[in-house]
Short mmCIF file of C-alpha atoms and ligand atoms in Angstrom, two decimals:
data_model
loop_
_atom_site.label_atom_id
_atom_site.label_comp_id
_atom_site.label_asym_id
_atom_site.label_seq_id
_atom_site.Cartn_x
_atom_site.Cartn_y
_atom_site.Cartn_z
CA MET X 974 -0.24 -0.14 -0.20
CA ILE X 975 1.32 3.50 -0.77
CA ARG X 976 1.08 5.41 2.17
CA SER X 977 4.07 7.84 1.49
CA ILE X 978 4.24 10.18 -1.60
CA GLY X 979 6.94 12.13 -3.27
CA ILE X 980 6.01 14.54 -5.80
CA PHE X 981 9.75 16.29 -7.00
CA GLY X 982 9.05 18.87 -9.95
CA GLY X 983 11.44 20.47 -11.95
CA THR X 984 12.98 21.59 -15.32
CA PHE X 985 15.88 19.66 -15.16
CA ASP X 986 16.80 21.19 -18.25
CA PRO X 987 18.90 18.64 -18.24
CA VAL X 988 18.58 16.90 -14.75
CA HIS X 989 22.29 15.98 -12.45
CA LEU X 990 23.23 14.85 -10.04
CA GLY X 991 22.15 18.03 -7.84
CA HIS X 992 18.99 16.70 -8.10
CA ARG X 993 20.04 14.15 -7.84
CA HIS X 994 21.97 14.15 -4.83
CA LEU X 995 19.02 16.07 -3.03
CA LEU X 996 16.49 12.85 -4.12
CA ASP X 997 19.01 10.28 -2.11
CA GLU X 998 18.63 12.66 0.28
CA VAL X 999 15.22 12.67 0.65
CA ILE X 1000 14.84 9.30 0.92
CA ALA X 1001 17.98 8.33 3.04
CA ALA X 1002 15.77 11.49 5.81
CA VAL X 1003 12.22 10.47 5.19
CA SER X 1004 10.34 6.87 4.36
CA LEU X 1005 8.13 7.18 0.90
CA ASP X 1006 6.80 4.77 -0.77
CA LYS X 1007 7.21 5.76 -4.14
CA VAL X 1008 8.64 9.10 -6.10
CA PHE X 1009 6.73 10.61 -9.14
CA ILE X 1010 9.38 12.97 -11.09
CA ILE X 1011 7.49 15.58 -12.16
CA PRO X 1012 9.34 17.58 -15.60
CA ALA X 1013 7.50 20.71 -16.04
CA LYS X 1014 6.15 22.21 -19.70
CA ILE X 1015 6.53 25.69 -19.06
CA PRO X 1016 8.18 26.78 -15.09
CA PRO X 1017 6.04 30.00 -14.57
CA HIS X 1018 8.89 32.16 -12.29
CA LYS X 1019 11.54 30.94 -13.99
CA MET X 1020 10.98 32.53 -17.03
CA ALA X 1021 12.96 29.71 -19.52
CA SER X 1022 15.31 30.52 -22.01
CA GLY X 1023 14.82 28.19 -25.43
CA LEU X 1024 13.63 24.96 -23.09
CA THR X 1025 14.93 21.45 -24.17
CA SER X 1026 12.15 19.22 -25.84
CA GLU X 1027 9.98 18.32 -23.23
CA GLN X 1028 10.74 14.68 -25.22
CA ASP X 1029 14.22 15.05 -24.72
CA ARG X 1030 13.61 15.93 -20.53
CA PHE X 1031 11.60 13.24 -19.63
CA GLU X 1032 13.81 10.33 -21.19
CA MET X 1033 16.79 12.49 -19.20
CA CYS X 1034 15.07 12.15 -16.20
CA GLU X 1035 14.21 8.25 -17.03
CA LEU X 1036 18.45 7.82 -17.20
CA ALA X 1037 19.38 10.02 -14.35
CA PHE X 1038 16.72 7.89 -12.21
CA SER X 1039 16.63 4.00 -13.46
CA ASP X 1040 18.75 2.15 -10.12
CA VAL X 1041 16.45 3.92 -8.33
CA ASP X 1042 13.55 2.12 -6.72
CA ASN X 1043 9.90 3.64 -6.62
CA ILE X 1044 10.08 6.43 -8.63
CA GLU X 1045 8.31 7.18 -11.58
CA VAL X 1046 9.32 9.90 -13.97
CA SER X 1047 5.90 11.30 -15.00
CA ASP X 1048 4.21 13.40 -18.10
CA PHE X 1049 1.53 15.21 -16.32
CA GLU X 1050 2.90 18.47 -16.78
CA LEU X 1051 4.45 17.53 -20.14
CA LYS X 1052 0.69 17.02 -21.00
CA ASN X 1053 -1.10 19.54 -19.82
CA GLU X 1054 -1.22 22.55 -21.72
CA GLY X 1055 0.32 25.97 -20.68
CA LYS X 1056 2.36 26.88 -17.53
CA SER X 1057 2.75 24.22 -15.18
CA TYR X 1058 1.68 25.51 -12.50
CA SER X 1059 2.19 22.94 -9.35
CA TYR X 1060 -1.22 23.41 -7.36
CA TYR X 1061 -2.83 21.87 -10.81
CA THR X 1062 -0.12 19.06 -10.14
CA VAL X 1063 -0.06 18.56 -6.75
CA LYS X 1064 -4.12 18.06 -7.00
CA HIS X 1065 -4.00 15.30 -9.37
CA PHE X 1066 -2.24 14.26 -6.93
CA ARG X 1067 -3.80 14.24 -4.04
CA GLU X 1068 -7.17 12.77 -5.90
CA LEU X 1069 -5.16 10.13 -7.60
CA TYR X 1070 -3.61 9.37 -3.55
CA PRO X 1071 -6.57 10.73 -1.64
CA ASP X 1072 -5.49 8.97 2.16
CA ALA X 1073 -1.94 9.05 1.70
CA GLN X 1074 0.85 11.70 2.75
CA LEU X 1075 1.85 13.94 0.00
CA TYR X 1076 4.89 15.49 0.05
CA PHE X 1077 6.26 18.36 -2.18
CA ILE X 1078 10.61 17.73 -3.04
CA MET X 1079 12.40 21.29 -3.64
CA GLY X 1080 15.65 23.10 -2.78
CA SER X 1081 16.65 25.63 -0.86
CA ASP X 1082 16.13 27.77 -4.24
CA GLN X 1083 12.33 27.23 -4.60
CA PHE X 1084 11.21 26.65 -1.12
CA LEU X 1085 12.56 29.59 0.36
CA THR X 1086 10.57 32.00 -2.17
CA PHE X 1087 7.77 29.28 -1.43
CA ASP X 1088 5.36 31.99 -0.67
CA LYS X 1089 5.43 33.61 -3.68
CA TRP X 1090 4.07 30.60 -5.52
CA TYR X 1091 0.62 30.10 -7.39
CA LYS X 1092 -1.73 29.50 -4.41
CA SER X 1093 1.30 28.54 -2.22
CA ALA X 1094 -1.13 28.15 0.89
CA GLU X 1095 -3.87 25.87 -1.36
CA ILE X 1096 -1.08 23.80 -2.00
CA LEU X 1097 0.18 23.58 1.98
CA GLU X 1098 -3.39 21.89 2.43
CA MET X 1099 -3.20 19.06 -0.02
CA THR X 1100 1.13 18.47 0.74
CA GLY X 1101 3.83 18.66 3.22
CA ILE X 1102 7.27 19.66 1.41
CA ILE X 1103 11.57 17.88 2.56
CA ALA X 1104 12.97 20.82 1.66
CA VAL X 1105 16.71 20.40 1.18
CA SER X 1106 20.10 23.24 0.72
CA ARG X 1107 21.46 23.53 -2.47
CA GLU X 1108 23.67 26.06 -1.41
CA ASP X 1109 26.42 26.87 0.66
CA GLU X 1110 25.51 29.49 2.20
CA ILE X 1111 21.77 28.53 3.05
CA SER X 1112 21.72 27.27 5.87
CA HIS X 1113 20.21 24.60 7.95
CA GLU X 1114 19.04 26.65 10.09
CA GLU X 1115 17.29 29.03 7.60
CA LEU X 1116 15.65 26.49 6.49
CA GLU X 1117 14.02 25.26 10.07
CA ALA X 1118 13.40 28.93 10.42
CA LYS X 1119 11.25 28.65 6.89
CA ALA X 1120 9.87 24.95 7.54
CA ARG X 1121 8.72 26.34 11.05
CA GLU X 1122 6.73 29.32 9.40
CA LEU X 1123 5.09 27.00 6.95
CA SER X 1124 4.43 24.47 9.42
CA GLY X 1125 1.84 27.25 11.65
CA GLY X 1126 -0.98 26.10 8.71
CA GLY X 1127 -0.94 22.37 10.36
CA SER X 1128 1.17 21.16 7.15
CA SER X 1129 4.14 18.66 7.37
CA ILE X 1130 7.28 20.25 6.85
CA ILE X 1131 10.39 18.24 6.76
CA ALA X 1132 13.70 20.45 6.23
CA VAL X 1133 16.68 18.05 5.17
CA ASN X 1134 19.77 18.18 7.28
CA ALA X 1135 22.39 17.61 3.99
CA LYS X 1136 25.57 18.96 3.09
CA PRO X 1137 24.49 21.32 -0.50
CA PHE X 1138 25.85 19.79 -3.16
CA GLU X 1139 26.05 23.40 -5.74
CA ILE X 1140 25.51 23.29 -8.70
CA SER X 1141 22.56 24.06 -11.07
CA SER X 1142 21.07 22.90 -15.06
CA THR X 1143 21.96 26.53 -15.71
CA ARG X 1144 25.49 26.49 -15.20
CA ILE X 1145 25.87 22.69 -16.68
CA ARG X 1146 24.65 24.83 -20.00
CA GLU X 1147 26.31 27.16 -19.67
CA LEU X 1148 29.56 24.40 -19.87
CA ILE X 1149 28.63 22.77 -22.74
CA GLY X 1150 27.90 25.41 -24.86
CA SER X 1151 31.68 26.73 -24.25
CA GLY X 1152 32.74 23.12 -24.72
CA GLU X 1153 33.76 22.38 -21.42
CA ASP X 1154 33.87 19.24 -19.70
CA ALA X 1155 30.54 18.54 -17.47
CA SER X 1156 30.59 15.28 -16.66
CA MET X 1157 31.43 15.61 -13.33
CA TYR X 1158 27.80 16.94 -12.46
CA LEU X 1159 25.70 13.96 -15.02
CA ALA X 1160 24.85 11.24 -14.38
CA PRO X 1161 26.90 8.81 -16.56
CA LYS X 1162 23.53 8.18 -19.33
CA VAL X 1163 22.33 11.45 -19.38
CA GLN X 1164 25.38 12.49 -20.22
CA GLU X 1165 26.38 9.57 -22.97
CA TYR X 1166 22.39 12.01 -23.83
CA ILE X 1167 23.21 14.87 -24.00
CA LYS X 1168 26.18 13.49 -26.96
CA GLU X 1169 24.67 11.50 -28.67
CA ASN X 1170 21.93 14.19 -29.86
CA ASN X 1171 23.87 16.77 -29.33
CA LEU X 1172 21.90 19.20 -26.62
CA TYR X 1173 23.13 22.39 -26.02
CA ARG X 1174 25.44 23.18 -28.00
CA GLN X 1175 25.95 26.35 -28.90
CA GLU X 1176 26.68 27.28 -32.66
CA ALA X 1177 29.57 29.87 -33.20
CA LYS X 1178 27.09 33.46 -34.15
CA ASP X 1179 27.97 36.84 -36.06
CA PRO X 1180 25.02 38.94 -34.27
CA MET X 1181 26.92 41.27 -36.84
CA GLN X 1182 24.82 39.04 -39.42
CA ASP X 1183 22.14 38.40 -36.73
CA LYS X 1184 21.02 42.12 -37.34
CA LYS X 1185 21.27 41.95 -40.80
CA LYS X 1186 18.91 39.56 -40.72
CA TYR X 1187 16.70 40.77 -38.20
CA GLY X 1188 16.48 43.98 -39.98
CA LYS X 1189 12.59 43.70 -40.79
CA TYR X 1190 12.34 44.37 -37.46
CA LYS X 1191 14.14 48.07 -37.75
CA ASP X 1192 11.57 48.76 -41.39
CA ILE X 1193 8.11 47.47 -38.97
CA ILE X 1194 9.92 49.82 -35.71
CA LYS X 1195 10.26 52.88 -38.31
CA ASP X 1196 6.61 51.87 -39.98
CA MET X 1197 5.01 52.54 -36.25
CA LEU X 1198 7.42 55.40 -34.44
CA SER X 1199 8.10 58.32 -34.00
CA LYS X 1200 11.87 59.96 -35.44
CA LYS X 1201 12.74 59.92 -32.04
CA ARG X 1202 11.62 56.39 -30.38
CA TYR X 1203 12.52 54.90 -33.91
CA GLN X 1204 16.02 55.78 -33.05
CA HIS X 1205 16.19 55.54 -29.15
CA SER X 1206 14.93 51.60 -29.88
CA LEU X 1207 18.43 51.60 -32.00
CA ASN X 1208 19.66 52.45 -29.36
CA VAL X 1209 18.20 50.15 -27.07
CA ALA X 1210 18.86 47.01 -29.36
CA ASP X 1211 23.24 48.51 -29.18
CA ALA X 1212 22.63 48.14 -25.52
CA ALA X 1213 21.63 45.69 -25.07
CA VAL X 1214 24.58 43.47 -27.27
CA LYS X 1215 26.84 45.69 -25.68
CA LEU X 1216 25.62 44.20 -22.31
CA ALA X 1217 24.67 40.84 -23.82
CA LYS X 1218 28.32 40.07 -24.46
CA LEU X 1219 29.31 41.48 -21.34
CA TYR X 1220 27.29 39.42 -19.54
CA GLY X 1221 27.26 35.83 -21.37
CA GLU X 1222 23.78 36.87 -23.28
CA ASP X 1223 22.21 35.49 -26.20
CA GLU X 1224 23.04 38.55 -28.01
CA GLU X 1225 20.42 38.12 -31.40
CA LYS X 1226 18.14 37.36 -28.52
CA ALA X 1227 18.84 41.30 -26.60
CA TYR X 1228 19.14 42.50 -29.71
CA ILE X 1229 15.18 41.41 -30.66
CA ALA X 1230 13.76 42.73 -27.44
CA GLY X 1231 15.80 45.99 -27.48
CA ILE X 1232 14.46 46.91 -30.67
CA LEU X 1233 11.30 45.85 -30.49
CA HIS X 1234 10.60 46.65 -26.69
CA ASP X 1235 8.45 49.92 -27.07
CA VAL X 1236 6.78 48.72 -30.47
CA CYS X 1237 2.76 49.14 -29.47
CA LYS X 1238 4.14 52.13 -27.87
CA GLU X 1239 2.66 55.01 -29.69
CA LEU X 1240 -0.27 52.36 -30.62
CA PRO X 1241 -4.10 54.03 -29.42
CA GLN X 1242 -4.10 53.51 -26.18
CA GLU X 1243 -7.29 51.23 -26.81
CA GLU X 1244 -5.23 49.14 -29.10
CA GLN X 1245 -2.85 48.38 -26.64
CA LEU X 1246 -5.71 47.87 -23.44
CA ALA X 1247 -6.82 45.58 -26.30
CA LEU X 1248 -2.75 43.47 -26.40
CA VAL X 1249 -3.12 43.49 -22.65
CA LEU X 1250 -5.84 42.08 -21.93
CA ARG X 1251 -5.15 39.11 -24.58
CA SER X 1252 -1.64 38.15 -22.52
CA ASP X 1253 -0.82 34.83 -20.87
CA LEU X 1254 1.89 36.72 -18.97
CA ASP X 1255 -0.58 37.95 -15.05
CA VAL X 1256 -0.66 41.58 -15.81
CA CYS X 1257 -2.05 42.42 -12.38
CA GLU X 1258 -4.73 45.35 -11.70
CA ILE X 1259 -2.19 47.90 -11.28
CA GLU X 1260 -0.78 47.41 -14.50
CA LYS X 1261 -4.59 47.41 -15.79
CA LYS X 1262 -5.12 50.77 -14.42
CA ALA X 1263 -1.83 52.42 -15.47
CA PRO X 1264 -1.57 53.55 -19.57
CA PRO X 1265 1.98 54.31 -19.31
CA LEU X 1266 2.31 50.83 -18.17
CA TYR X 1267 0.82 49.34 -21.55
CA HIS X 1268 3.10 49.09 -24.74
CA ALA X 1269 5.23 46.97 -22.43
CA VAL X 1270 2.35 44.11 -21.80
CA ALA X 1271 1.27 45.13 -25.61
CA GLY X 1272 4.13 44.55 -27.23
CA SER X 1273 4.39 41.12 -25.34
CA VAL X 1274 1.23 39.85 -27.14
CA TYR X 1275 2.11 42.02 -30.50
CA VAL X 1276 5.43 40.15 -31.07
CA LYS X 1277 4.16 36.81 -30.76
CA GLU X 1278 0.67 37.62 -32.63
CA LYS X 1279 1.68 39.49 -35.68
CA LEU X 1280 5.75 39.02 -35.52
CA GLY X 1281 5.54 35.19 -35.15
CA ILE X 1282 8.37 35.75 -32.47
CA ASN X 1283 7.66 32.47 -29.82
CA ASP X 1284 10.87 32.65 -27.64
CA PRO X 1285 9.37 32.72 -24.35
CA ASP X 1286 12.77 35.31 -22.83
CA ILE X 1287 12.68 37.63 -25.36
CA ILE X 1288 8.96 37.79 -25.18
CA CYS X 1289 9.38 38.50 -20.63
CA ALA X 1290 12.28 40.51 -21.50
CA ILE X 1291 9.68 42.36 -23.27
CA ARG X 1292 6.89 42.21 -21.44
CA TYR X 1293 8.79 43.41 -18.28
CA HIS X 1294 10.99 46.49 -19.27
CA THR X 1295 8.87 48.82 -17.75
CA VAL X 1296 7.90 47.17 -14.38
CA GLY X 1297 10.07 44.28 -13.41
CA CYS X 1298 9.44 41.29 -12.07
CA GLY X 1299 10.21 38.68 -9.24
CA ASN X 1300 13.02 36.61 -10.32
CA MET X 1301 14.25 38.04 -13.27
CA ASP X 1302 15.45 36.35 -15.99
CA LYS X 1303 19.48 37.88 -17.40
CA LEU X 1304 18.05 39.08 -21.13
CA SER X 1305 14.84 40.92 -19.33
CA GLN X 1306 16.97 42.50 -16.56
CA ILE X 1307 19.48 42.80 -19.52
CA VAL X 1308 16.91 44.83 -21.71
CA TYR X 1309 15.33 46.58 -18.37
CA ILE X 1310 18.77 48.12 -17.89
CA ALA X 1311 19.27 48.99 -22.14
CA ASP X 1312 16.86 50.81 -21.32
CA LEU X 1313 18.07 52.92 -19.08
CA ILE X 1314 21.37 53.35 -20.73
CA SER X 1315 20.88 53.91 -23.84
CA GLU X 1316 23.49 56.45 -25.92
CA ASP X 1317 20.24 58.79 -26.41
CA ARG X 1318 19.82 58.79 -23.07
CA ASP X 1319 20.50 62.15 -20.66
CA TYR X 1320 19.01 62.71 -17.32
CA LYS X 1321 20.67 63.25 -15.13
CA ASP X 1322 22.72 60.44 -13.18
CA VAL X 1323 22.83 59.19 -16.85
CA LYS X 1324 26.15 58.26 -16.28
CA LYS X 1325 26.15 56.74 -13.09
CA MET X 1326 23.05 54.29 -15.02
CA ARG X 1327 26.34 53.05 -16.91
CA LYS X 1328 28.68 53.34 -15.00
CA TYR X 1329 26.84 50.02 -12.65
CA ALA X 1330 25.92 48.38 -15.83
CA GLU X 1331 29.27 47.98 -16.40
CA GLN X 1332 29.59 47.21 -12.30
CA GLY X 1333 27.03 43.81 -12.21
CA LEU X 1334 23.44 43.61 -13.59
CA ASP X 1335 22.52 43.18 -9.87
CA LYS X 1336 24.38 46.43 -8.70
CA ALA X 1337 22.64 48.17 -11.46
CA MET X 1338 18.38 46.57 -11.15
CA LEU X 1339 18.80 46.87 -7.41
CA GLU X 1340 19.91 51.33 -8.54
CA ALA X 1341 17.62 51.76 -10.91
CA LEU X 1342 14.88 50.45 -8.71
CA LYS X 1343 15.30 52.40 -6.11
CA PHE X 1344 14.62 55.16 -8.27
CA SER X 1345 11.65 53.90 -9.77
CA VAL X 1346 10.18 52.82 -6.79
CA ALA X 1347 11.26 56.68 -5.16
CA ASP X 1348 9.54 57.45 -8.26
CA SER X 1349 6.53 56.30 -7.92
CA VAL X 1350 6.25 57.14 -4.01
CA GLY X 1351 6.94 60.73 -4.79
CA LYS X 1352 4.21 60.70 -6.76
CA GLU X 1353 1.82 58.85 -5.02
CA ASN X 1354 1.11 56.56 -7.86
CA THR X 1355 0.04 52.67 -6.64
CA ILE X 1356 3.48 50.44 -7.65
CA PRO X 1357 3.34 47.16 -8.77
CA VAL X 1358 3.32 43.79 -7.15
CA SER X 1359 6.15 42.76 -9.93
CA THR X 1360 8.06 45.88 -9.34
CA LEU X 1361 7.99 45.58 -6.01
CA GLU X 1362 9.56 41.24 -5.36
CA CYS X 1363 12.35 42.30 -8.63
CA TYR X 1364 12.82 44.61 -5.99
CA ASN X 1365 13.65 42.92 -2.83
CA ASP X 1366 14.75 39.82 -4.73
CA PHE X 1367 17.67 42.66 -6.61
CA VAL X 1368 17.78 44.06 -2.44
CA LYS X 1369 18.27 40.37 -1.47
CA ALA X 1370 21.08 39.80 -3.98
CA ASN X 1371 23.14 43.15 -3.21
CA SER X 1372 23.35 42.04 0.34
CA LYS X 1373 24.51 38.99 0.01
CA LYS X 1374 27.51 40.06 -1.54
CA GLU X 1375 28.08 41.90 1.03
CA VAL X 1376 28.29 39.51 3.40
P1 ATP T 1289 18.66 26.00 -13.68
O1 ATP T 1289 19.80 26.17 -13.15
O2 ATP T 1289 17.55 25.56 -15.30
O3 ATP T 1289 17.30 27.48 -13.33
P2 ATP T 1289 18.04 23.82 -11.58
O4 ATP T 1289 19.73 23.38 -11.42
O5 ATP T 1289 18.05 24.97 -10.85
O6 ATP T 1289 17.73 24.18 -13.29
P3 ATP T 1289 15.61 23.00 -11.71
O7 ATP T 1289 14.81 21.79 -12.04
O8 ATP T 1289 15.04 24.07 -11.96
O9 ATP T 1289 17.35 23.22 -11.98
O10 ATP T 1289 14.90 21.98 -10.33
C1 ATP T 1289 14.47 21.26 -9.78
C2 ATP T 1289 14.25 21.77 -7.94
O11 ATP T 1289 15.65 20.27 -8.04
C3 ATP T 1289 14.08 22.86 -7.62
O12 ATP T 1289 13.69 22.26 -6.51
C4 ATP T 1289 15.66 22.83 -7.16
O13 ATP T 1289 16.19 23.89 -5.81
C5 ATP T 1289 16.12 21.70 -6.99
N1 ATP T 1289 17.11 21.38 -6.62
C6 ATP T 1289 18.73 22.33 -8.62
N2 ATP T 1289 19.65 21.72 -8.40
C7 ATP T 1289 19.58 21.61 -6.95
C8 ATP T 1289 21.04 21.19 -5.64
N3 ATP T 1289 22.45 21.27 -6.69
N4 ATP T 1289 20.97 21.24 -4.58
C9 ATP T 1289 19.71 20.75 -4.31
N5 ATP T 1289 18.63 20.88 -4.98
C10 ATP T 1289 18.65 21.27 -6.59
#
């Protein structure tokens, strides 16, 4: 009889030995009759970079855990349309196993921000959580404190005391992308699979060629924007490419997101709003009531619907270039900052801002957000929740560095 079940969700792009380490520690600490590994379709908080195919991620998970008893890789999230919200996944398993104790298994990064998850309180009514630290900086005490906080509602929250294995899928993609060895972070079978299927290899790119290839976007914005804003968009694209080069981001995406970031800014307000209302990214009530903020959301819908751009990174970068968001990805940060430091900008502190941008994205984002939040406070404007989440993230990122 199945009495206790672990649910372990993730992007697994690729699945690595950090995931395996987490699961081994969990299994050693808590008696589980079965564990479901659940690759996500579209991670809602993560602003996914072009994900590897569902089939590849699924197969790599099967290979990574094939030697562990009672583990099943589930395609539940992959076969459902739209974003993968854990709430629906947990609900599904709750209904499937009404009498079992469920545990959502996660690393400390997810655990410490669990409150931000969609319907986190409702999730806790259906499942417990088992969390493991994934980085040395996060102590067991910190996890235990969070566990106490979350268990207030009566759910079973377990912080497993284990030494972290510091590795991420992002790092592995970077290593393989630049032709370096990532074998110490991968199960041998997964490594073989990656090699055979030529995953994560990056073709050498000539951004100048990309610029020519995407010259059509220049024509589009030329038609849709005033001369001044057209020039601003070109400058932002240039600044974004420079930052992408500096911080190891995709230059082609930076160029496209930069050049198109304001594509809808001069559309009539009703047309912008109509696009905003069709967005499948979260748009809060404050944004729906603030016409100056429409163009970013509208732009993200426009590039998808009218220009056929489906890249989630580019869409996110355009969507969040005015308000920012929690867990903001690198490309979005780059476009956000490029918009502030482009050649045509001449506000009082622009030189300082350009310096910050050279010193590091975290610092530049914090300074930009401090200004943005203070400015809104000064004008007694309401502030979108995503801006505050973004601000909090960068306060935290910078304070960690200073310790
Ligand atoms: P990416 O770098 O693409 O963000 P990731 O390495 O964080 O990916 P995910 O697939 O997003 O991997 O992670 C799935 C789950 O595994 C999350 O709960 C995450 O906290 C946890 N996890 C990932 N890496 C580790 C690790 N090294 N140690 C412990 N837990 C981890």
